[in-house]
C-alpha cells in the first residue's frame, strides 16, 4: 500500500529525514516511536503533503503511484488521512460544512454524485455515536471551543466519516485521559480491516495496549533505526531510546 | 482649460431651465469651478484623487441600451434609474420625484452634483407609516458610445415611528462614466430604517455617493454596505445621532475585483447623550485593488453615556493589494464608552492546509475561509434573496443547507 524509499526531507533548510525506508502492506498497523525531534511528525506531514516540508530526494509510492506528485487534497481523495497532533480551530467554517465538502470532494474524485443530504446526516449521526460526540456540536466552527480531548475525538470522527485507506495518526493519544484514549482507540479499531492500513505515531506504549500494532519501528536521527513486533514497544517503555540512539 | 467641458455642458443644461431654476444652479456651478475636483491635499480625500476628471468630457444625456443588468428582486417594490432618469418602476411610483432638492451652496463634487442634479428617490413616510415591502432602488450608470455622467439627489424622510427597508443598488457597466448621488436621510422619533447599499461598479466607472443621515430621538438606522466591482468608488456615510436614544449600526464589507479603488468614509457624530453606534467592517482585498476605510466617531460635548464601537478587519489576499484602514475617535465628553480597532491580516495558511488535508480543493477551501471571514457581515442581511445575490457576486461557496436542528 505504502512504500517509502530513501526519503530525505527538510523543514526550513534543516534536514530532518535522512534516508528513511518503510513498507506498509494492506491491513497492517505500524507504530512509529522515537525520541522528540527524530522526525516522526515530519514523516506524517510529508506523507499528507503539508506545505513547508521539502522532499529533497527519495520517493513515496501509494498503491504504486508517485504520491509526492499529488496535491494534498488529491492525496486525501485517494484515501490518505492524517489525524493531526494539534487540530486547528476554524471559526466560521462549521464541522458539518467541512465534512460535507470533504465527502463530496472524495465522491467527485471517484466520479460519483454528491451525497444526498439525508444520507449525509444519517451517516454523520451514526459515526458521531462511535466517538461520543453530540451531533449538535458539529454545527459549530471546526474545533471551535472544543477541549483538547474533543479535538482529538473530532479527528477520529472525520476519519470514521471519510473512511480512508491509510490512516496516519500523529500523536493522537497525547494529552488524552484514559476514557478519551479508549474512545479514540475504539474509533481506530472500528476502521481496521484487511484493506486498510494504519500508522500510529506515538511516544507511548499506552495507545498500543488498545490498538495492537503488527510492527513497531523506532525513528531516530531521521531514519528507522530498529523494527520489530509489539514486544519492541514494551522494550522501549522499559529501556527508553538511549540504547538505540547510541547504536 | 481644466473643467471647460463641464462649463460647456452646464451652459447647455442651464439654458433649458427657467431663470428661477437657473440661479441656484449657477451658484453651485460657480462654487464647483472655484474648488474643482478634490485632490489628495484635501482633508478626507487623502487616498483618492479625482482631479484626473478635470480634463475629461462627459455627456449628461448618454444614449444607451435600456436593459437591466440584473433582474429585480422578486419580493421588493422597485425604482430603476438609468443614467439619472427613471427607466421603470414597480409599485413605487409614489416614491419618485423629478425635482431635485438642492442643498445650500457647497463645493467640490457636492457642488457639481447640485449644479446638474436631477431628482430621484423621494421616500416620505408619515408618522407610523410602514413600507410593507422593501424598496429596491437600482441606480445604473452606463455608457455605450460616449462617456456619460449623471447626478442625482435623493431623499428619505421617515416620520415618527415610521419603518422602511431600502436597497440602494448601484450598478455600473460599460465604458467611461461619472455618477454622483447624494442622499438626505431624516429619521423621526422612533423611526427605523434598514438601509442596504450595494455597489457593483465596473471598470471605467467613477461613482461618488454620499449619504447624510440625521436621527431623532430613539430612531434607529441599520446600514449594511457592500462594495464589489472593479470601478473607482467613493462613499461617504455621515450619521448624526442628533437626539437621545438614537442608534446607528453600520456593517460593511468590501471585496472588490482587480483594478478597483474603493474609498469609504463613515462618520458618526454623537450629538446627544445616550446614543449608541456600531461600525463593523470587513475587507477582502485582492490583487491590484486598493481599499480605503476611514471610520470616525465624534462625541460632542454633552453626549454623555455614549456607547460606540468601531471594528475594521482586513484580509490581504495578495502582495499587490493595498489597504488603508483607520478607525478614528474624537471625544469631548467624559462619561462615555468608546472602543475602536483595525486589523490587517492574511489568509490563515494553517487552516487552509487543514481543509486541503481533508480532500477539499484549494480554491474551495480558500472560498470557505473567505466566507468565514465575511460571514459576520453577511449574517446582518435580513433579506434572504438579497443575501443570496450578494454571496453569488462574491463567488463564495454557498451556504451549507444541510445541518442538524440547532
XYZ file of C-alpha atoms in Angstrom:
653
model
C 0.000 0.000 0.000
C 2.689 2.482 1.010
C 6.327 2.263 0.113
C 8.863 4.836 1.227
C 12.323 4.628 -0.279
C 15.359 6.572 0.867
C 13.299 9.613 1.857
C 15.146 12.836 2.618
C 13.157 15.874 3.728
C 13.859 19.335 5.041
C 11.996 21.867 7.100
C 13.385 25.393 6.894
C 16.717 24.236 5.446
C 17.180 21.735 8.205
C 17.389 18.141 7.101
C 15.036 16.123 9.277
C 14.551 12.868 7.386
C 17.799 11.302 6.215
C 17.140 8.266 4.101
C 14.028 6.722 5.583
C 12.655 3.402 4.326
C 9.299 1.932 5.226
C 6.870 -0.500 3.578
C 3.288 -0.980 4.687
C 1.019 -3.653 3.308
C -2.806 -3.604 3.315
C -4.346 -4.401 6.691
C -1.195 -3.743 8.702
C -0.864 -1.495 11.700
C 2.558 0.106 12.119
C 3.586 2.059 15.184
C 6.327 4.627 14.795
C 8.001 5.610 18.024
C 11.032 7.609 18.796
C 12.526 10.470 20.765
C 11.448 14.081 20.343
C 12.826 15.724 17.232
C 13.504 12.419 15.483
C 11.267 13.340 12.539
C 8.045 11.496 13.373
C 5.747 14.439 12.689
C 7.765 15.390 9.636
C 7.188 11.936 8.218
C 3.420 12.195 8.790
C 3.252 15.635 7.251
C 5.343 14.683 4.225
C 3.027 11.760 3.503
C -0.027 14.005 3.803
C 1.618 16.641 1.612
C 1.556 19.513 4.015
C 3.222 22.710 2.797
C 6.553 23.715 4.256
C 8.083 20.260 4.021
C 10.658 19.910 1.312
C 11.437 16.469 -0.049
C 14.996 16.611 -1.397
C 15.293 13.014 -2.540
C 13.696 9.600 -2.343
C 10.175 8.507 -3.211
C 6.857 7.587 -1.698
C 4.627 5.180 -3.568
C 0.989 4.878 -2.559
C -0.755 1.991 -4.310
C 2.107 2.105 -6.789
C 1.617 5.755 -7.768
C 4.019 8.606 -7.096
C 2.477 10.208 -4.034
C 4.818 13.189 -3.973
C 3.473 14.356 -7.334
C -0.045 14.758 -5.896
C -1.574 17.828 -4.252
C -2.506 17.305 -0.593
C -6.230 17.342 -1.419
C -5.715 14.683 -4.097
C -3.829 12.505 -1.630
C -6.779 12.817 0.748
C -9.215 11.906 -2.012
C -7.042 8.903 -2.862
C -7.560 7.711 0.693
C -4.851 9.137 2.929
C -5.951 10.633 6.224
C -3.713 12.463 8.669
C -5.005 12.882 12.192
C -3.243 15.988 13.430
C -1.316 16.382 16.617
C -2.720 19.900 17.031
C -6.041 20.146 15.174
C -6.712 23.714 14.118
C -9.748 25.782 15.076
C -11.589 27.363 12.159
C -14.328 29.716 13.336
C -16.877 30.454 10.626
C -16.476 27.100 8.854
C -18.725 24.615 10.591
C -17.740 20.998 11.143
C -20.694 19.986 9.006
C -19.522 22.193 6.160
C -16.065 20.680 6.320
C -17.411 17.127 6.438
C -19.797 17.633 3.576
C -17.224 19.410 1.429
C -14.686 16.673 2.182
C -17.123 13.852 1.424
C -18.267 15.392 -1.802
C -14.715 16.163 -2.915
C -13.919 12.491 -2.486
C -17.031 11.402 -4.351
C -16.294 13.798 -7.168
C -12.763 12.428 -7.343
C -14.255 8.973 -7.851
C -16.770 10.203 -10.415
C -19.727 9.844 -8.045
C -22.606 12.279 -7.499
C -22.855 14.391 -4.361
C -24.201 12.603 -1.337
C -27.943 13.176 -0.733
C -28.399 15.433 2.336
C -30.495 12.861 4.195
C -27.883 10.135 3.741
C -25.156 12.513 4.833
C -26.923 13.437 8.062
C -27.701 9.819 8.871
C -24.086 8.808 8.237
C -22.675 11.598 10.400
C -25.118 10.835 13.201
C -24.189 7.164 13.094
C -20.443 7.839 13.184
C -20.696 10.525 15.870
C -22.115 7.899 18.239
C -18.919 5.858 17.940
C -16.793 8.695 19.300
C -19.437 10.001 21.699
C -19.736 13.421 20.058
C -23.068 15.221 20.292
C -24.034 15.961 16.669
C -25.173 19.420 17.775
C -21.538 20.301 18.433
C -20.923 19.837 14.731
C -22.893 22.957 13.869
C -20.125 24.959 15.491
C -16.990 26.118 13.755
C -14.369 23.415 13.183
C -12.946 22.563 16.621
C -14.185 25.942 17.843
C -14.230 25.921 21.616
C -13.511 22.175 21.699
C -11.417 20.820 24.565
C -8.152 19.061 23.714
C -9.845 15.662 24.008
C -12.812 16.771 21.907
C -10.474 17.938 19.167
C -8.805 14.532 19.019
C -12.153 12.754 19.018
C -13.241 15.079 16.233
C -10.211 13.992 14.197
C -11.277 10.382 14.669
C -14.852 11.292 13.742
C -13.672 12.838 10.472
C -11.693 9.690 9.818
C -14.698 7.446 10.540
C -16.816 9.501 8.185
C -14.302 9.691 5.359
C -13.154 6.057 5.633
C -9.606 6.431 4.362
C -7.446 3.556 3.145
C -4.366 4.749 5.009
C -4.807 6.300 8.437
C -1.910 8.204 9.890
C -2.402 9.294 13.463
C 0.158 11.797 14.626
C 0.331 11.626 18.423
C -3.428 11.407 18.590
C -3.036 9.845 22.027
C -1.094 12.702 23.587
C -2.990 14.732 26.135
C -5.868 12.278 26.387
C -7.259 10.952 29.626
C -7.905 7.242 29.822
C -11.591 7.448 28.829
C -10.834 9.591 25.792
C -7.978 7.287 24.854
C -10.428 4.380 24.930
C -12.894 6.241 22.672
C -10.136 7.178 20.227
C -8.793 3.606 20.170
C -12.280 2.205 19.581
C -12.606 4.551 16.629
C -9.345 3.379 15.126
C -10.180 -0.281 15.731
C -13.610 0.185 14.161
C -11.904 1.021 10.891
C -9.336 -1.775 10.970
C -9.822 -4.098 8.048
C -7.748 -6.227 5.685
C -7.836 -3.428 3.088
C -6.998 -0.567 5.403
C -3.601 0.274 6.869
C -2.719 2.318 9.900
C 0.326 4.290 11.022
C 0.372 5.251 14.667
C 2.927 7.882 15.553
C 3.258 7.868 19.292
C 5.534 8.448 22.231
C 3.867 5.980 24.484
C 3.206 2.302 24.810
C -0.195 3.220 26.289
C -2.052 3.581 22.962
C -0.587 0.295 21.757
C -2.353 -1.511 24.592
C -5.611 -0.572 22.914
C -4.598 -0.692 19.269
C -2.408 -3.723 18.707
C 0.302 -2.956 16.141
C 1.719 -5.559 13.788
C 5.051 -3.743 13.596
C 6.881 -1.264 15.748
C 9.579 0.994 14.335
C 11.970 3.297 16.081
C 12.608 6.547 14.258
C 15.777 8.325 15.341
C 18.061 10.806 13.618
C 15.830 10.840 10.550
C 15.796 7.098 9.894
C 14.175 3.911 11.040
C 16.905 2.507 13.305
C 15.087 -0.536 14.569
C 11.974 -2.504 13.659
C 10.236 -5.335 15.438
C 6.941 -6.689 16.686
C 4.733 -5.395 19.535
C 7.336 -6.592 22.053
C 9.695 -3.818 20.858
C 7.295 -1.187 22.211
C 7.455 -2.822 25.647
C 11.209 -2.938 25.498
C 11.291 0.789 24.667
C 8.962 1.530 27.554
C 11.482 -0.134 29.883
C 14.776 0.965 28.399
C 13.997 4.266 26.683
C 15.602 5.275 23.405
C 19.148 5.932 24.589
C 20.489 2.480 23.759
C 19.238 2.831 20.160
C 20.404 6.357 19.615
C 23.869 5.436 20.780
C 23.932 2.418 18.472
C -8.533 74.585 -19.833
C -9.465 72.292 -16.985
C -13.172 71.857 -16.325
C -14.000 73.521 -19.661
C -16.084 70.589 -20.832
C -18.153 70.867 -17.643
C -18.728 74.581 -18.360
C -19.938 73.804 -21.854
C -22.261 71.144 -20.504
C -23.537 73.416 -17.765
C -24.386 76.203 -20.216
C -26.390 73.779 -22.277
C -28.055 72.419 -19.152
C -28.827 75.907 -17.736
C -30.326 77.166 -20.988
C -33.097 74.644 -20.673
C -34.051 75.958 -17.223
C -36.228 78.887 -16.159
C -34.428 81.866 -14.689
C -35.648 80.944 -11.220
C -34.357 77.413 -11.612
C -31.122 78.581 -13.112
C -29.990 80.962 -10.375
C -29.261 78.453 -7.582
C -27.720 76.041 -10.092
C -25.377 78.733 -11.359
C -24.270 79.498 -7.817
C -23.478 75.816 -7.285
C -21.653 75.559 -10.561
C -19.565 78.642 -9.791
C -18.644 77.017 -6.480
C -17.634 73.892 -8.322
C -15.447 75.847 -10.766
C -13.878 77.568 -7.797
C -12.993 74.418 -5.878
C -12.625 71.914 -8.716
C -12.447 68.192 -8.086
C -10.929 67.164 -4.766
C -7.241 66.306 -4.731
C -5.202 64.470 -2.145
C -4.424 67.749 -0.414
C -7.942 67.915 0.858
C -8.926 66.526 4.166
C -10.829 63.249 3.744
C -9.528 62.826 0.183
C -6.096 61.707 1.168
C -6.241 58.413 -0.722
C -8.482 59.311 -3.641
C -7.610 61.911 -6.230
C -10.405 62.923 -8.580
C -8.508 65.732 -10.349
C -7.953 63.471 -13.366
C -11.642 64.001 -14.087
C -10.993 67.711 -14.731
C -9.898 67.183 -18.324
C -12.498 64.593 -19.186
C -15.605 65.232 -21.141
C -18.869 63.580 -20.177
C -22.259 63.844 -21.863
C -25.104 64.370 -19.406
C -27.574 62.578 -21.682
C -25.961 59.423 -22.894
C -27.800 57.279 -25.396
C -27.792 53.752 -24.144
C -29.458 50.455 -24.465
C -32.233 50.037 -21.943
C -31.654 46.642 -20.485
C -31.426 45.735 -16.835
C -28.012 44.394 -15.856
C -29.681 42.005 -13.449
C -33.261 41.026 -12.651
C -35.091 42.839 -9.874
C -35.524 41.079 -6.574
C -38.913 39.394 -6.516
C -40.012 40.447 -3.088
C -39.398 44.180 -3.459
C -41.043 47.220 -4.980
C -38.645 48.956 -7.292
C -37.456 52.127 -8.921
C -34.946 51.736 -11.731
C -32.832 54.678 -12.846
C -30.600 54.664 -15.877
C -28.084 57.492 -16.031
C -30.196 59.618 -13.734
C -33.547 59.076 -15.485
C -36.379 56.913 -14.227
C -36.432 53.915 -16.515
C -39.124 51.842 -14.870
C -40.874 51.277 -11.592
C -42.821 48.553 -9.848
C -45.275 49.539 -7.138
C -43.135 52.529 -6.216
C -44.275 55.411 -8.464
C -45.117 57.473 -5.380
C -41.519 57.415 -4.281
C -40.032 59.091 -7.312
C -39.642 62.810 -7.901
C -38.238 64.526 -10.987
C -37.344 67.599 -8.986
C -34.108 67.760 -7.072
C -33.994 69.422 -3.689
C -30.817 71.447 -3.668
C -28.526 71.874 -0.703
C -27.070 75.190 0.453
C -24.154 76.316 -1.727
C -21.447 73.727 -1.381
C -18.175 72.845 -3.060
C -16.333 70.120 -4.931
C -18.352 67.120 -6.063
C -21.290 68.253 -3.902
C -21.499 71.465 -5.905
C -21.079 69.690 -9.236
C -23.882 67.336 -8.251
C -26.115 70.205 -7.138
C -25.499 72.146 -10.378
C -26.650 69.279 -12.584
C -28.766 67.134 -10.305
C -31.959 65.540 -11.384
C -34.318 64.113 -8.816
C -34.670 60.510 -7.889
C -35.875 58.632 -4.868
C -38.139 60.661 -2.654
C -39.461 58.394 0.032
C -41.535 60.274 2.565
C -43.409 58.267 5.162
C -45.759 59.940 7.591
C -45.983 59.148 11.255
C -46.334 55.460 11.954
C -46.325 54.525 8.270
C -44.553 51.325 7.314
C -43.411 50.081 3.942
C -44.821 46.596 3.656
C -42.265 45.552 1.050
C -38.634 46.517 0.766
C -37.876 49.162 -1.830
C -35.143 48.368 -4.320
C -33.673 51.467 -5.932
C -31.493 50.474 -8.859
C -29.087 53.175 -9.957
C -27.489 52.207 -13.244
C -24.693 54.141 -14.822
C -23.897 53.068 -18.345
C -22.260 54.424 -21.441
C -22.040 52.955 -24.902
C -20.533 55.301 -27.473
C -19.773 58.361 -25.406
C -18.607 58.898 -21.839
C -21.640 59.852 -19.801
C -22.284 61.491 -16.486
C -25.307 61.604 -14.239
C -26.030 63.383 -10.983
C -28.934 62.676 -8.684
C -30.283 63.841 -5.372
C -32.432 61.587 -3.264
C -34.456 61.959 -0.102
C -35.624 59.512 2.511
C -37.735 61.002 5.265
C -39.339 58.785 7.832
C -41.884 60.336 10.167
C -42.037 59.380 13.819
C -42.266 55.595 14.290
C -42.209 55.017 10.521
C -40.361 51.996 9.195
C -38.805 51.085 5.867
C -36.286 48.825 4.208
C -34.471 50.375 1.267
C -31.830 48.954 -1.035
C -29.606 51.371 -2.898
C -28.395 49.169 -5.680
C -25.543 50.816 -7.592
C -24.674 49.175 -10.869
C -22.277 50.378 -13.479
C -21.293 48.827 -16.729
C -19.643 49.717 -19.964
C -17.179 52.451 -20.736
C -16.184 55.663 -19.050
C -18.742 57.170 -16.707
C -19.161 59.526 -13.829
C -22.095 59.198 -11.459
C -22.745 61.165 -8.299
C -25.541 60.536 -5.827
C -26.452 62.431 -2.702
C -28.957 61.189 -0.194
C -30.674 63.107 2.570
C -31.963 60.828 5.301
C -34.188 62.127 8.073
C -35.427 59.725 10.692
C -38.149 60.948 13.023
C -38.599 59.850 16.610
C -38.535 56.106 16.957
C -38.310 55.666 13.179
C -36.433 52.711 11.840
C -34.620 52.400 8.528
C -32.924 49.280 7.255
C -30.650 50.557 4.542
C -28.663 48.367 2.181
C -26.132 49.927 -0.109
C -24.658 47.542 -2.663
C -22.135 48.816 -5.138
C -21.060 46.933 -8.219
C -19.350 49.470 -10.445
C -17.484 48.070 -13.422
C -14.068 49.176 -14.643
C -14.035 52.634 -16.195
C -16.711 53.989 -13.913
C -16.350 56.585 -11.200
C -19.011 56.707 -8.544
C -19.241 59.283 -5.786
C -22.061 58.806 -3.337
C -22.836 60.434 -0.039
C -25.494 59.641 2.476
C -26.269 62.247 5.129
C -28.406 60.866 7.894
C -29.923 62.648 10.826
C -31.602 60.655 13.558
C -34.113 61.966 16.073
C -34.839 60.531 19.491
C -34.806 56.723 19.626
C -34.532 56.421 15.852
C -32.539 53.517 14.508
C -30.530 53.198 11.332
C -29.295 49.764 10.314
C -26.942 50.144 7.399
C -25.344 47.271 5.520
C -22.935 48.278 2.803
C -21.185 46.046 0.291
C -18.626 47.138 -2.270
C -17.944 44.819 -5.169
C -16.952 45.569 -8.726
C -13.872 46.993 -10.373
C -14.501 50.708 -10.629
C -13.498 53.729 -8.615
C -15.988 54.331 -5.859
C -16.095 56.827 -3.075
C -18.763 56.563 -0.426
C -19.415 58.865 2.449
C -21.839 57.891 5.136
C -22.420 60.734 7.571
C -24.604 59.931 10.512
C -25.715 62.467 13.040
C -27.213 60.997 16.198
C -28.999 64.221 16.999
C -31.206 63.213 19.918
C -31.015 60.898 22.890
C -31.549 57.198 22.295
C -30.698 57.312 18.602
C -28.814 54.320 17.324
C -26.754 53.573 14.225
C -25.471 50.159 13.317
C -23.211 50.031 10.286
C -21.937 46.774 8.838
C -19.678 46.963 5.834
C -17.976 44.544 3.505
C -15.686 45.315 0.625
C -14.494 42.635 -1.718
C -13.680 44.352 -4.950
C -12.216 42.913 -8.125
C -8.820 43.614 -9.620
C -8.293 47.239 -10.567
C -10.884 48.574 -8.164
C -10.397 51.571 -5.935
C -12.835 51.670 -3.040
C -12.789 54.562 -0.622
C -15.227 54.553 2.284
C -15.589 57.251 4.870
C -18.076 56.594 7.638
C -18.590 59.294 10.220
C -20.836 59.058 13.220
C -21.441 62.165 15.276
C -22.838 61.653 18.731
C -24.569 64.990 19.267
C -26.745 63.917 22.170
C -26.422 61.786 25.270
C -27.416 58.103 25.459
C -26.831 57.259 21.816
C -25.299 54.067 20.512
C -23.242 53.408 17.413
C -21.635 50.317 15.964
C -19.341 50.043 12.986
C -18.256 46.582 11.938
C -16.334 46.401 8.706
C -14.637 43.558 6.873
C -12.471 43.870 3.822
C -11.208 41.249 1.395
C -8.532 42.959 -0.620
C -7.115 41.117 -3.586
C -4.536 41.725 -6.249
C -4.320 45.240 -7.716
C -7.176 46.534 -5.647
C -6.929 49.463 -3.355
C -9.282 49.734 -0.434
C -9.565 52.615 1.966
C -11.748 52.621 5.004
C -11.848 55.554 7.365
C -14.178 55.313 10.288
C -14.713 58.246 12.557
C -16.688 58.697 15.715
C -17.060 62.175 17.122
C -18.542 62.558 20.575
C -19.760 66.117 21.071
C -19.695 67.943 24.393
C -22.639 66.820 26.472
C -23.038 63.484 24.684
C -22.633 61.569 27.940
C -23.258 57.818 28.144
C -22.255 57.465 24.527
C -21.736 53.810 23.631
C -19.693 53.347 20.488
C -17.578 50.704 18.873
C -15.620 50.590 15.609
C -14.095 47.367 14.324
C -12.314 47.180 10.990
C -10.707 43.937 9.849
C -8.989 43.268 6.557
C -7.633 40.230 4.767
C -4.883 40.944 2.285
C -5.069 38.244 -0.344
C -2.113 39.257 -2.462
C 1.167 41.073 -2.195
C -0.088 43.610 -4.684
C -3.141 44.534 -2.673
C -3.286 47.771 -0.777
C -5.453 48.670 2.148
C -5.609 51.772 4.290
C -7.855 51.320 7.293
C -8.159 53.786 10.086
C -10.591 53.987 12.950
C -10.689 57.435 14.476
C -12.150 58.716 17.691
C -12.638 62.246 18.930
C -14.257 62.661 22.311
C -15.452 65.794 24.087
C -17.447 64.172 26.859
C -16.109 62.353 29.907
C -18.630 59.632 30.657
C -18.539 57.523 27.522
C -17.749 54.001 26.375
C -15.875 54.027 23.085
C -13.840 51.247 21.528
C -12.068 51.080 18.230
C -9.623 48.852 16.411
C -8.339 47.911 12.994
C -6.512 44.829 11.791
C -4.881 43.762 8.561
C -4.025 40.100 8.192
C -3.594 37.301 5.727
C -5.458 34.119 4.993
C -4.802 31.521 7.684
C -2.440 29.102 5.923
C -2.717 26.525 8.695
C -6.493 26.424 8.341
C -6.164 26.284 4.555
C -3.805 23.344 4.727
C -6.057 21.588 7.249
C -9.041 21.805 4.903
C -6.966 20.592 1.964
C -5.734 17.658 4.005
C -9.366 16.545 4.187
C -9.620 16.455 0.402
C -11.186 19.865 -0.136
C -9.708 21.505 -3.255
C -7.603 24.585 -2.638
C -9.999 27.050 -4.263
C -12.988 25.678 -2.357
C -11.022 25.716 0.901
C -9.982 29.282 0.226
C -13.597 30.203 -0.506
C -14.759 28.635 2.749
C -12.229 30.674 4.706
C -13.104 33.902 2.910
C -16.739 33.217 3.602
C -15.923 32.602 7.259
C -14.242 35.986 7.351
C -17.172 37.746 5.702
C -19.914 35.830 7.495
C -20.349 38.355 10.291
C -21.416 40.945 7.742
C -23.436 38.530 5.593
C -25.332 37.469 8.704
C -26.520 41.035 9.050
C -28.678 40.685 5.958
C -32.304 40.381 6.937
C -33.287 39.854 3.299
C -32.519 36.312 2.091
C -32.912 36.997 -1.645
C -30.511 39.915 -1.482
C -28.056 37.986 0.625
C -28.079 35.143 -1.878
C -27.405 37.566 -4.712
C -24.517 39.198 -2.880
C -22.991 35.838 -1.976
C -23.178 34.793 -5.597
C -21.431 38.029 -6.576
C -18.728 37.359 -4.020
C -18.079 33.990 -5.670
C -18.047 32.338 -2.284
C -19.217 28.767 -1.760
C -22.914 28.753 -0.998
C -24.166 28.338 2.497
C -24.403 24.796 3.750
C -28.067 23.979 3.995
C -27.624 20.529 5.440
C -27.381 20.704 9.168
C -28.830 19.225 12.315
C -31.535 21.169 14.043
C -29.867 23.504 16.498
